[in-house]
PDB file of C-alpha atoms in Angstrom:
ATOM      1  CA  MET U 258       3.004 -86.702 -82.906  1.00 28.00           C
ATOM      2  CA  ALA U 259       5.752 -85.150 -81.003  1.00 34.00           C
ATOM      3  CA  GLY U 260       6.984 -82.119 -82.580  1.00 33.00           C
ATOM      4  CA  SER U 261       4.344 -82.404 -85.409  1.00 30.00           C
ATOM      5  CA  GLU U 262       3.864 -79.027 -87.029  1.00 37.00           C
ATOM      6  CA  GLY U 263       0.423 -80.216 -88.638  1.00 29.00           C
ATOM      7  CA  SER U 264      -1.146 -80.836 -85.275  1.00 33.00           C
ATOM      8  CA  ALA U 265      -3.545 -78.630 -83.599  1.00 44.00           C
ATOM      9  CA  ALA U 266      -2.119 -79.608 -80.344  1.00 70.00           C
ATOM     10  CA  PHE U 267       1.510 -80.399 -78.980  1.00 88.00           C
ATOM     11  CA  ALA U 268       2.111 -83.708 -77.535  1.00 89.00           C
ATOM     12  CA  GLU U 269       3.060 -83.539 -73.752  1.00 92.00           C
ATOM     13  CA  GLY U 270       6.583 -82.225 -73.013  1.00 92.00           C
ATOM     14  CA  VAL U 271       7.175 -80.580 -76.306  1.00 93.00           C
ATOM     15  CA  PRO U 272       8.337 -76.982 -75.942  1.00 95.00           C
ATOM     16  CA  CYS U 273       5.154 -75.109 -77.376  1.00 95.00           C
ATOM     17  CA  TRP U 274       5.286 -71.531 -76.348  1.00 96.00           C
ATOM     18  CA  ILE U 275       7.796 -68.773 -75.044  1.00 97.00           C
ATOM     19  CA  ASP U 276       7.397 -65.374 -73.297  1.00 96.00           C
ATOM     20  CA  ALA U 277       9.529 -62.581 -71.991  1.00 96.00           C
ATOM     21  CA  GLN U 278       8.843 -60.815 -68.750  1.00 94.00           C
ATOM     22  CA  LEU U 279      10.061 -57.291 -69.525  1.00 95.00           C
ATOM     23  CA  PRO U 280       9.995 -54.013 -67.733  1.00 94.00           C
ATOM     24  CA  ASP U 281       9.165 -52.173 -70.744  1.00 95.00           C
ATOM     25  CA  VAL U 282       7.109 -53.914 -73.530  1.00 94.00           C
ATOM     26  CA  GLU U 283       7.112 -51.086 -75.966  1.00 95.00           C
ATOM     27  CA  ALA U 284      11.047 -51.184 -75.786  1.00 96.00           C
ATOM     28  CA  GLY U 285      10.900 -54.937 -76.176  1.00 97.00           C
ATOM     29  CA  LYS U 286       8.644 -54.441 -79.424  1.00 97.00           C
ATOM     30  CA  ARG U 287      11.179 -52.205 -80.984  1.00 97.00           C
ATOM     31  CA  PHE U 288      14.093 -54.478 -80.083  1.00 97.00           C
ATOM     32  CA  TYR U 289      12.416 -57.799 -81.366  1.00 98.00           C
ATOM     33  CA  GLY U 290      10.631 -56.170 -84.275  1.00 96.00           C
ATOM     34  CA  GLU U 291      13.887 -54.837 -85.763  1.00 96.00           C
ATOM     35  CA  LEU U 292      15.852 -58.033 -84.810  1.00 97.00           C
ATOM     36  CA  PHE U 293      13.535 -60.560 -86.025  1.00 96.00           C
ATOM     37  CA  GLY U 294      10.883 -58.809 -88.156  1.00 96.00           C
ATOM     38  CA  TRP U 295       8.109 -59.436 -85.648  1.00 97.00           C
ATOM     39  CA  THR U 296       4.776 -57.607 -85.627  1.00 96.00           C
ATOM     40  CA  PHE U 297       2.582 -57.456 -82.518  1.00 96.00           C
ATOM     41  CA  GLU U 298      -0.958 -57.353 -81.560  1.00 92.00           C
ATOM     42  CA  PRO U 299      -2.402 -57.200 -77.952  1.00 90.00           C
ATOM     43  CA  PHE U 300      -3.986 -60.300 -76.402  1.00 82.00           C
ATOM     44  CA  GLY U 301      -7.527 -60.188 -75.621  1.00 67.00           C
ATOM     45  CA  LYS U 302      -8.310 -57.722 -78.318  1.00 49.00           C
ATOM     46  CA  THR U 303      -8.467 -59.672 -81.559  1.00 38.00           C
ATOM     47  CA  ASP U 304      -9.249 -63.366 -80.764  1.00 41.00           C
ATOM     48  CA  GLU U 305     -12.686 -65.113 -80.348  1.00 41.00           C
ATOM     49  CA  PRO U 306     -12.454 -68.255 -78.103  1.00 37.00           C
ATOM     50  CA  THR U 307     -13.581 -71.097 -80.606  1.00 34.00           C
ATOM     51  CA  GLY U 308     -12.253 -74.218 -78.903  1.00 32.00           C
ATOM     52  CA  PRO U 309      -9.061 -76.054 -78.146  1.00 31.00           C
ATOM     53  CA  SER U 310      -8.116 -77.438 -81.625  1.00 32.00           C
ATOM     54  CA  GLN U 311      -8.154 -74.612 -84.164  1.00 32.00           C
ATOM     55  CA  SER U 312      -6.180 -74.987 -87.550  1.00 32.00           C
ATOM     56  CA  SER U 313      -6.313 -73.667 -91.027  1.00 32.00           C
ATOM     57  CA  SER U 314      -5.407 -76.066 -93.833  1.00 31.00           C
ATOM     58  CA  GLY U 315      -2.051 -76.213 -95.559  1.00 33.00           C
ATOM     59  CA  SER U 316      -0.005 -73.787 -93.641  1.00 33.00           C
ATOM     60  CA  GLN U 317       3.117 -74.655 -91.304  1.00 32.00           C
ATOM     61  CA  GLY U 318       2.352 -73.040 -87.927  1.00 33.00           C
ATOM     62  CA  SER U 319      -1.603 -73.121 -88.785  1.00 30.00           C
ATOM     63  CA  PRO U 320      -2.205 -74.445 -85.110  1.00 31.00           C
ATOM     64  CA  GLY U 321      -1.888 -70.975 -83.746  1.00 34.00           C
ATOM     65  CA  ALA U 322      -3.882 -69.056 -86.271  1.00 32.00           C
ATOM     66  CA  LEU U 323      -6.911 -67.574 -84.903  1.00 32.00           C
ATOM     67  CA  GLU U 324      -9.621 -65.651 -86.806  1.00 31.00           C
ATOM     68  CA  SER U 325     -12.305 -63.605 -85.109  1.00 30.00           C
ATOM     69  CA  PRO U 326     -12.494 -60.600 -82.739  1.00 32.00           C
ATOM     70  CA  ALA U 327     -12.734 -61.413 -79.209  1.00 34.00           C
ATOM     71  CA  PRO U 328     -14.528 -59.626 -76.215  1.00 32.00           C
ATOM     72  CA  ALA U 329     -12.097 -57.023 -74.662  1.00 34.00           C
ATOM     73  CA  ALA U 330     -13.155 -58.467 -71.158  1.00 34.00           C
ATOM     74  CA  TYR U 331     -10.407 -61.229 -71.832  1.00 38.00           C
ATOM     75  CA  ALA U 332      -7.836 -58.536 -71.228  1.00 40.00           C
ATOM     76  CA  GLY U 333      -8.716 -58.137 -67.826  1.00 43.00           C
ATOM     77  CA  PRO U 334      -7.865 -60.538 -65.153  1.00 53.00           C
ATOM     78  CA  SER U 335      -5.825 -62.679 -67.409  1.00 67.00           C
ATOM     79  CA  PRO U 336      -2.070 -63.147 -66.610  1.00 76.00           C
ATOM     80  CA  TYR U 337      -1.410 -61.705 -70.030  1.00 82.00           C
ATOM     81  CA  ALA U 338      -3.299 -58.532 -69.387  1.00 82.00           C
ATOM     82  CA  GLY U 339      -1.008 -55.746 -71.204  1.00 86.00           C
ATOM     83  CA  SER U 340       0.783 -58.314 -73.015  1.00 91.00           C
ATOM     84  CA  VAL U 341       1.514 -58.560 -76.775  1.00 93.00           C
ATOM     85  CA  ARG U 342       1.518 -61.435 -79.145  1.00 94.00           C
ATOM     86  CA  ALA U 343       4.496 -61.602 -81.428  1.00 96.00           C
ATOM     87  CA  LEU U 344       3.727 -62.623 -84.893  1.00 96.00           C
ATOM     88  CA  LEU U 345       6.090 -63.744 -87.693  1.00 95.00           C
ATOM     89  CA  ASP U 346       4.230 -63.787 -91.139  1.00 93.00           C
ATOM     90  CA  ASP U 347       1.263 -63.487 -89.207  1.00 92.00           C
ATOM     91  CA  GLN U 348       1.742 -66.461 -86.963  1.00 94.00           C
ATOM     92  CA  PRO U 349       2.255 -66.400 -83.139  1.00 95.00           C
ATOM     93  CA  VAL U 350       5.780 -67.095 -82.122  1.00 96.00           C
ATOM     94  CA  ALA U 351       6.257 -65.678 -78.775  1.00 97.00           C
ATOM     95  CA  ALA U 352       4.512 -63.186 -76.244  1.00 96.00           C
ATOM     96  CA  LEU U 353       6.120 -60.138 -74.554  1.00 96.00           C
ATOM     97  CA  VAL U 354       4.636 -59.677 -71.009  1.00 93.00           C
ATOM     98  CA  PRO U 355       4.901 -56.596 -68.665  1.00 93.00           C
ATOM     99  CA  LYS U 356       6.894 -57.630 -65.504  1.00 89.00           C
ATOM    100  CA  ARG U 357       4.497 -57.132 -62.459  1.00 83.00           C
ATOM    101  CA  ASP U 358       7.173 -57.276 -59.864  1.00 78.00           C
ATOM    102  CA  GLY U 359      10.602 -55.522 -60.190  1.00 74.00           C
ATOM    103  CA  ARG U 360      12.354 -58.148 -57.952  1.00 79.00           C
ATOM    104  CA  MET U 361      11.678 -60.774 -60.502  1.00 81.00           C
ATOM    105  CA  PRO U 362      14.168 -61.467 -63.264  1.00 86.00           C
ATOM    106  CA  THR U 363      13.931 -60.279 -66.844  1.00 92.00           C
ATOM    107  CA  VAL U 364      13.762 -63.432 -68.746  1.00 94.00           C
ATOM    108  CA  TRP U 365      12.641 -65.539 -71.385  1.00 97.00           C
ATOM    109  CA  THR U 366      10.575 -68.631 -70.345  1.00 96.00           C
ATOM    110  CA  VAL U 367       9.846 -71.899 -72.221  1.00 97.00           C
ATOM    111  CA  TYR U 368       6.416 -73.673 -71.888  1.00 97.00           C
ATOM    112  CA  PHE U 369       6.045 -77.212 -72.244  1.00 96.00           C
ATOM    113  CA  ALA U 370       2.734 -78.568 -73.607  1.00 94.00           C
ATOM    114  CA  THR U 371       0.315 -80.634 -71.475  1.00 94.00           C
ATOM    115  CA  PRO U 372      -3.264 -81.812 -71.879  1.00 93.00           C
ATOM    116  CA  ASP U 373      -3.722 -81.281 -68.152  1.00 94.00           C
ATOM    117  CA  ALA U 374      -1.938 -78.636 -66.432  1.00 96.00           C
ATOM    118  CA  GLU U 375      -3.110 -79.682 -63.010  1.00 96.00           C
ATOM    119  CA  ASP U 376      -2.067 -83.346 -63.474  1.00 96.00           C
ATOM    120  CA  LEU U 377       1.309 -82.287 -64.798  1.00 96.00           C
ATOM    121  CA  ALA U 378       1.724 -80.067 -61.734  1.00 97.00           C
ATOM    122  CA  ASP U 379       0.961 -82.918 -59.319  1.00 96.00           C
ATOM    123  CA  ARG U 380       3.606 -85.080 -61.092  1.00 96.00           C
ATOM    124  CA  ILE U 381       6.154 -82.352 -60.932  1.00 97.00           C
ATOM    125  CA  ARG U 382       5.664 -82.161 -57.096  1.00 97.00           C
ATOM    126  CA  GLU U 383       5.856 -86.152 -56.844  1.00 96.00           C
ATOM    127  CA  ALA U 384       9.137 -86.040 -58.755  1.00 95.00           C
ATOM    128  CA  GLY U 385      10.813 -83.535 -56.675  1.00 95.00           C
ATOM    129  CA  GLY U 386      10.031 -80.402 -58.495  1.00 96.00           C
ATOM    130  CA  GLN U 387       8.302 -77.099 -57.286  1.00 96.00           C
ATOM    131  CA  VAL U 388       5.187 -75.558 -58.560  1.00 97.00           C
ATOM    132  CA  ILE U 389       5.667 -71.816 -58.398  1.00 94.00           C
ATOM    133  CA  THR U 390       2.534 -70.528 -59.798  1.00 92.00           C
ATOM    134  CA  ALA U 391      -0.506 -72.984 -60.001  1.00 94.00           C
ATOM    135  CA  PRO U 392      -2.344 -73.331 -63.237  1.00 95.00           C
ATOM    136  CA  VAL U 393      -4.386 -70.441 -64.192  1.00 93.00           C
ATOM    137  CA  PRO U 394      -6.659 -69.585 -67.071  1.00 91.00           C
ATOM    138  CA  VAL U 395      -5.265 -67.137 -69.557  1.00 89.00           C
ATOM    139  CA  GLY U 396      -8.591 -65.924 -71.084  1.00 85.00           C
ATOM    140  CA  PRO U 397      -9.563 -68.319 -73.804  1.00 88.00           C
ATOM    141  CA  TYR U 398      -6.185 -69.094 -74.815  1.00 90.00           C
ATOM    142  CA  GLY U 399      -5.132 -71.731 -72.720  1.00 91.00           C
ATOM    143  CA  THR U 400      -3.934 -72.241 -68.951  1.00 94.00           C
ATOM    144  CA  MET U 401      -0.549 -71.753 -67.782  1.00 94.00           C
ATOM    145  CA  ALA U 402       1.624 -72.523 -64.600  1.00 95.00           C
ATOM    146  CA  LEU U 403       5.125 -71.949 -63.836  1.00 95.00           C
ATOM    147  CA  ALA U 404       7.451 -74.705 -62.196  1.00 96.00           C
ATOM    148  CA  ALA U 405      10.964 -75.570 -61.177  1.00 96.00           C
ATOM    149  CA  ASP U 406      12.913 -78.528 -61.356  1.00 96.00           C
ATOM    150  CA  PRO U 407      14.784 -80.217 -58.508  1.00 95.00           C
ATOM    151  CA  GLU U 408      17.879 -77.613 -59.335  1.00 93.00           C
ATOM    152  CA  SER U 409      15.382 -74.743 -59.390  1.00 93.00           C
ATOM    153  CA  ALA U 410      15.604 -74.244 -63.187  1.00 95.00           C
ATOM    154  CA  VAL U 411      12.272 -72.389 -64.024  1.00 95.00           C
ATOM    155  CA  PHE U 412      10.126 -73.553 -66.813  1.00 96.00           C
ATOM    156  CA  GLY U 413       6.390 -73.109 -67.796  1.00 96.00           C
ATOM    157  CA  LEU U 414       3.407 -75.389 -68.410  1.00 96.00           C
ATOM    158  CA  TRP U 415       0.875 -74.516 -71.199  1.00 96.00           C
ATOM    159  CA  GLU U 416      -2.493 -76.351 -71.677  1.00 95.00           C
ATOM    160  CA  GLY U 417      -3.616 -74.892 -74.895  1.00 93.00           C
ATOM    161  CA  GLY U 418      -7.083 -73.579 -75.456  1.00 91.00           C
ATOM    162  CA  THR U 419      -7.556 -71.294 -78.713  1.00 90.00           C
ATOM    163  CA  LEU U 420      -3.772 -71.007 -78.694  1.00 92.00           C
ATOM    164  CA  PRO U 421      -2.333 -74.338 -78.727  1.00 93.00           C
ATOM    165  CA  GLY U 422       1.056 -72.942 -78.952  1.00 93.00           C
ATOM    166  CA  PHE U 423       3.569 -71.839 -81.659  1.00 94.00           C
ATOM    167  CA  GLY U 424       2.165 -71.078 -85.110  1.00 90.00           C
ATOM    168  CA  ARG U 425       5.841 -70.992 -86.413  1.00 90.00           C
ATOM    169  CA  ARG U 426       8.772 -72.551 -85.249  1.00 92.00           C
ATOM    170  CA  HIS U 427      12.075 -74.273 -86.254  1.00 91.00           C
ATOM    171  CA  GLY U 428      13.076 -71.233 -88.633  1.00 90.00           C
ATOM    172  CA  PRO U 429      14.489 -67.971 -88.691  1.00 94.00           C
ATOM    173  CA  GLY U 430      13.162 -65.556 -86.154  1.00 94.00           C
ATOM    174  CA  SER U 431      11.160 -68.243 -84.175  1.00 95.00           C
ATOM    175  CA  PHE U 432      11.690 -70.726 -81.682  1.00 96.00           C
ATOM    176  CA  SER U 433      14.253 -73.576 -82.687  1.00 95.00           C
ATOM    177  CA  TRP U 434      15.770 -74.985 -79.514  1.00 94.00           C
ATOM    178  CA  VAL U 435      15.742 -74.581 -75.783  1.00 95.00           C
ATOM    179  CA  GLU U 436      19.037 -75.770 -73.708  1.00 94.00           C
ATOM    180  CA  LEU U 437      18.870 -76.514 -69.989  1.00 94.00           C
ATOM    181  CA  TYR U 438      22.206 -75.670 -68.105  1.00 92.00           C
ATOM    182  CA  ALA U 439      22.232 -78.122 -65.288  1.00 92.00           C
ATOM    183  CA  ARG U 440      24.768 -78.500 -62.463  1.00 90.00           C
ATOM    184  CA  ASP U 441      23.607 -82.394 -61.858  1.00 90.00           C
ATOM    185  CA  THR U 442      22.819 -83.937 -65.216  1.00 89.00           C
ATOM    186  CA  ALA U 443      21.808 -87.280 -63.641  1.00 92.00           C
ATOM    187  CA  VAL U 444      19.107 -85.450 -61.692  1.00 93.00           C
ATOM    188  CA  ALA U 445      18.002 -83.531 -64.501  1.00 92.00           C
ATOM    189  CA  ASP U 446      17.835 -86.514 -66.826  1.00 91.00           C
ATOM    190  CA  SER U 447      15.667 -88.584 -64.428  1.00 93.00           C
ATOM    191  CA  PHE U 448      13.424 -85.424 -63.681  1.00 94.00           C
ATOM    192  CA  TYR U 449      12.606 -84.463 -67.507  1.00 93.00           C
ATOM    193  CA  ALA U 450      12.710 -88.327 -68.732  1.00 91.00           C
ATOM    194  CA  GLY U 451      10.261 -89.158 -66.129  1.00 91.00           C
ATOM    195  CA  LEU U 452       7.756 -86.345 -66.924  1.00 92.00           C
ATOM    196  CA  PHE U 453       8.213 -86.285 -70.610  1.00 90.00           C
ATOM    197  CA  HIS U 454       9.768 -89.666 -71.782  1.00 84.00           C
ATOM    198  CA  ASP U 455       7.715 -89.831 -74.957  1.00 81.00           C
ATOM    199  CA  ALA U 456       8.526 -86.093 -76.043  1.00 80.00           C
ATOM    200  CA  LEU U 457      11.963 -86.829 -75.430  1.00 80.00           C
ATOM    201  CA  PHE U 458      12.638 -90.318 -76.692  1.00 74.00           C
ATOM    202  CA  GLY U 459       9.207 -91.404 -78.462  1.00 70.00           C
ATOM    203  CA  PRO U 460       9.415 -92.636 -82.088  1.00 68.00           C
ATOM    204  CA  GLY U 461       9.352 -89.841 -84.705  1.00 68.00           C
ATOM    205  CA  THR U 462      10.325 -87.272 -82.204  1.00 72.00           C
ATOM    206  CA  THR U 463      11.933 -84.024 -83.243  1.00 74.00           C
ATOM    207  CA  ARG U 464      14.225 -83.014 -80.431  1.00 78.00           C
ATOM    208  CA  ASP U 465      14.209 -79.384 -79.635  1.00 87.00           C
ATOM    209  CA  PHE U 466      15.166 -79.705 -75.956  1.00 86.00           C
ATOM    210  CA  GLY U 467      18.593 -80.622 -74.704  1.00 87.00           C
ATOM    211  CA  ARG U 468      20.844 -79.964 -71.583  1.00 85.00           C
ATOM    212  CA  VAL U 469      24.559 -79.257 -70.914  1.00 85.00           C
ATOM    213  CA  LEU U 470      26.559 -79.742 -67.532  1.00 84.00           C
ATOM    214  CA  VAL U 471      27.490 -76.285 -66.064  1.00 83.00           C
ATOM    215  CA  THR U 472      31.095 -76.726 -65.082  1.00 76.00           C
ATOM    216  CA  GLU U 473      33.638 -74.675 -63.380  1.00 75.00           C
ATOM    217  CA  ALA U 474      34.020 -72.820 -66.882  1.00 74.00           C
ATOM    218  CA  PHE U 475      30.833 -70.954 -66.196  1.00 76.00           C
ATOM    219  CA  PRO U 476      30.462 -68.511 -63.582  1.00 75.00           C
ATOM    220  CA  ALA U 477      29.913 -69.874 -60.082  1.00 75.00           C
ATOM    221  CA  GLU U 478      26.836 -67.703 -59.387  1.00 77.00           C
ATOM    222  CA  MET U 479      24.946 -68.723 -62.599  1.00 81.00           C
ATOM    223  CA  PRO U 480      22.215 -70.768 -61.310  1.00 87.00           C
ATOM    224  CA  PRO U 481      20.524 -73.594 -63.439  1.00 89.00           C
ATOM    225  CA  HIS U 482      18.280 -72.327 -66.096  1.00 93.00           C
ATOM    226  CA  PHE U 483      16.682 -72.732 -69.463  1.00 95.00           C
ATOM    227  CA  LEU U 484      18.025 -70.630 -72.573  1.00 96.00           C
ATOM    228  CA  VAL U 485      15.639 -70.328 -75.544  1.00 97.00           C
ATOM    229  CA  HIS U 486      17.373 -70.358 -79.010  1.00 97.00           C
ATOM    230  CA  PHE U 487      16.008 -68.437 -81.899  1.00 97.00           C
ATOM    231  CA  GLY U 488      16.597 -69.725 -85.643  1.00 96.00           C
ATOM    232  CA  VAL U 489      18.805 -67.361 -87.872  1.00 96.00           C
ATOM    233  CA  GLN U 490      20.481 -67.822 -90.996  1.00 95.00           C
ATOM    234  CA  ASP U 491      23.958 -66.141 -89.812  1.00 94.00           C
ATOM    235  CA  CYS U 492      24.878 -65.769 -86.101  1.00 92.00           C
ATOM    236  CA  GLU U 493      27.609 -63.289 -86.890  1.00 92.00           C
ATOM    237  CA  ALA U 494      25.581 -60.897 -89.279  1.00 92.00           C
ATOM    238  CA  LEU U 495      23.219 -60.241 -86.150  1.00 95.00           C
ATOM    239  CA  LEU U 496      25.485 -59.555 -83.355  1.00 96.00           C
ATOM    240  CA  GLY U 497      25.939 -55.942 -84.597  1.00 94.00           C
ATOM    241  CA  THR U 498      22.198 -55.624 -84.656  1.00 96.00           C
ATOM    242  CA  VAL U 499      21.820 -56.627 -81.114  1.00 96.00           C
ATOM    243  CA  VAL U 500      24.343 -54.193 -80.012  1.00 96.00           C
ATOM    244  CA  ARG U 501      23.097 -51.261 -82.022  1.00 96.00           C
ATOM    245  CA  LEU U 502      19.652 -51.719 -80.482  1.00 96.00           C
ATOM    246  CA  GLY U 503      21.040 -51.680 -76.876  1.00 96.00           C
ATOM    247  CA  GLY U 504      21.783 -55.464 -76.268  1.00 96.00           C
ATOM    248  CA  ARG U 505      25.021 -57.027 -75.612  1.00 95.00           C
ATOM    249  CA  VAL U 506      26.786 -60.208 -76.857  1.00 96.00           C
ATOM    250  CA  GLN U 507      27.544 -62.584 -73.912  1.00 93.00           C
ATOM    251  CA  ALA U 508      29.126 -65.449 -75.747  1.00 92.00           C
ATOM    252  CA  PRO U 509      30.479 -65.121 -79.434  1.00 95.00           C
ATOM    253  CA  PRO U 510      29.441 -67.758 -81.905  1.00 94.00           C
ATOM    254  CA  PHE U 511      30.529 -71.137 -81.209  1.00 93.00           C
ATOM    255  CA  ASP U 512      29.694 -74.763 -82.479  1.00 92.00           C
ATOM    256  CA  THR U 513      27.628 -77.261 -80.708  1.00 89.00           C
ATOM    257  CA  SER U 514      26.086 -80.626 -81.600  1.00 86.00           C
ATOM    258  CA  TYR U 515      22.966 -78.939 -82.618  1.00 86.00           C
ATOM    259  CA  GLY U 516      24.309 -76.171 -84.621  1.00 90.00           C
ATOM    260  CA  ARG U 517      26.225 -72.839 -84.294  1.00 94.00           C
ATOM    261  CA  VAL U 518      25.164 -70.687 -81.330  1.00 95.00           C
ATOM    262  CA  ALA U 519      25.648 -67.230 -80.045  1.00 96.00           C
ATOM    263  CA  VAL U 520      24.394 -66.179 -76.631  1.00 96.00           C
ATOM    264  CA  VAL U 521      23.088 -62.486 -76.200  1.00 97.00           C
ATOM    265  CA  THR U 522      20.835 -60.239 -74.182  1.00 96.00           C
ATOM    266  CA  ASP U 523      18.340 -57.918 -75.053  1.00 97.00           C
ATOM    267  CA  ASN U 524      18.224 -54.084 -74.398  1.00 95.00           C
ATOM    268  CA  GLN U 525      16.396 -54.855 -70.944  1.00 96.00           C
ATOM    269  CA  GLY U 526      18.681 -57.740 -69.717  1.00 94.00           C
ATOM    270  CA  ALA U 527      16.715 -60.917 -70.949  1.00 96.00           C
ATOM    271  CA  SER U 528      19.167 -63.696 -72.214  1.00 96.00           C
ATOM    272  CA  PHE U 529      18.650 -65.576 -75.367  1.00 97.00           C
ATOM    273  CA  ALA U 530      20.576 -67.341 -78.125  1.00 97.00           C
ATOM    274  CA  PHE U 531      20.784 -67.508 -81.750  1.00 97.00           C
ATOM    275  CA  LEU U 532      20.941 -70.880 -83.478  1.00 96.00           C
ATOM    276  CA  GLN U 533      22.403 -71.284 -87.142  1.00 95.00           C
ATOM    277  CA  THR U 534      21.838 -74.944 -88.404  1.00 87.00           C
TER     278      THR U 534
END
């Protein structure tokens, strides 16, 4: 079931959600709205909590489709207060979140699915990782946590509620791959394979998580990290749009084993990649 688009839930270890921590959410909406054609709606205003396994028939990405208005109270203490959900063809693909602390980096974070965030947090500690933010409910949508692997690469955990994860992925304008940049690939391989063996190696798995060795070709100050990739039809064609919108090109298009990639930053400094397959 790993990677199944038709399931209302994601198998443990499958990348199921992403968000960007941004100083200015409105500026983020302008940037990503024009770049990917996303539209936006606030969390806590439009959704009714209706249980952990919603889906609508016949639509790719139906797991994230939510139907009823929700009480505004959900927008209050939630970690996603003030955030917006990005939609592509009315299906959820990401969140833009106001950065609460200016000392924190402006980044895209990938979240791995789990049926039990508390249990996975315990296993992360036992495997030599850290839990940065203990599991906390996000209104009716799910439970989130932030963790780091033994090399301090940060990632999220998502235990789905009314929002199991992506409503759309593996296509233009949506999540298509995440790459871990690791300085010790043996440590990374052991850590993630121990946590997410079935999602990475199980039968019928759709792989959308890889890793690359950080060599001397990379800047010495670059820490181990995850890089979120969005599907595009033509890497080169979008680079001019990125620059026009106030972003910059970090790495022009290059070929990889999983497709043609270009690395860019948005107009606030969050890095991400285009993936043309």
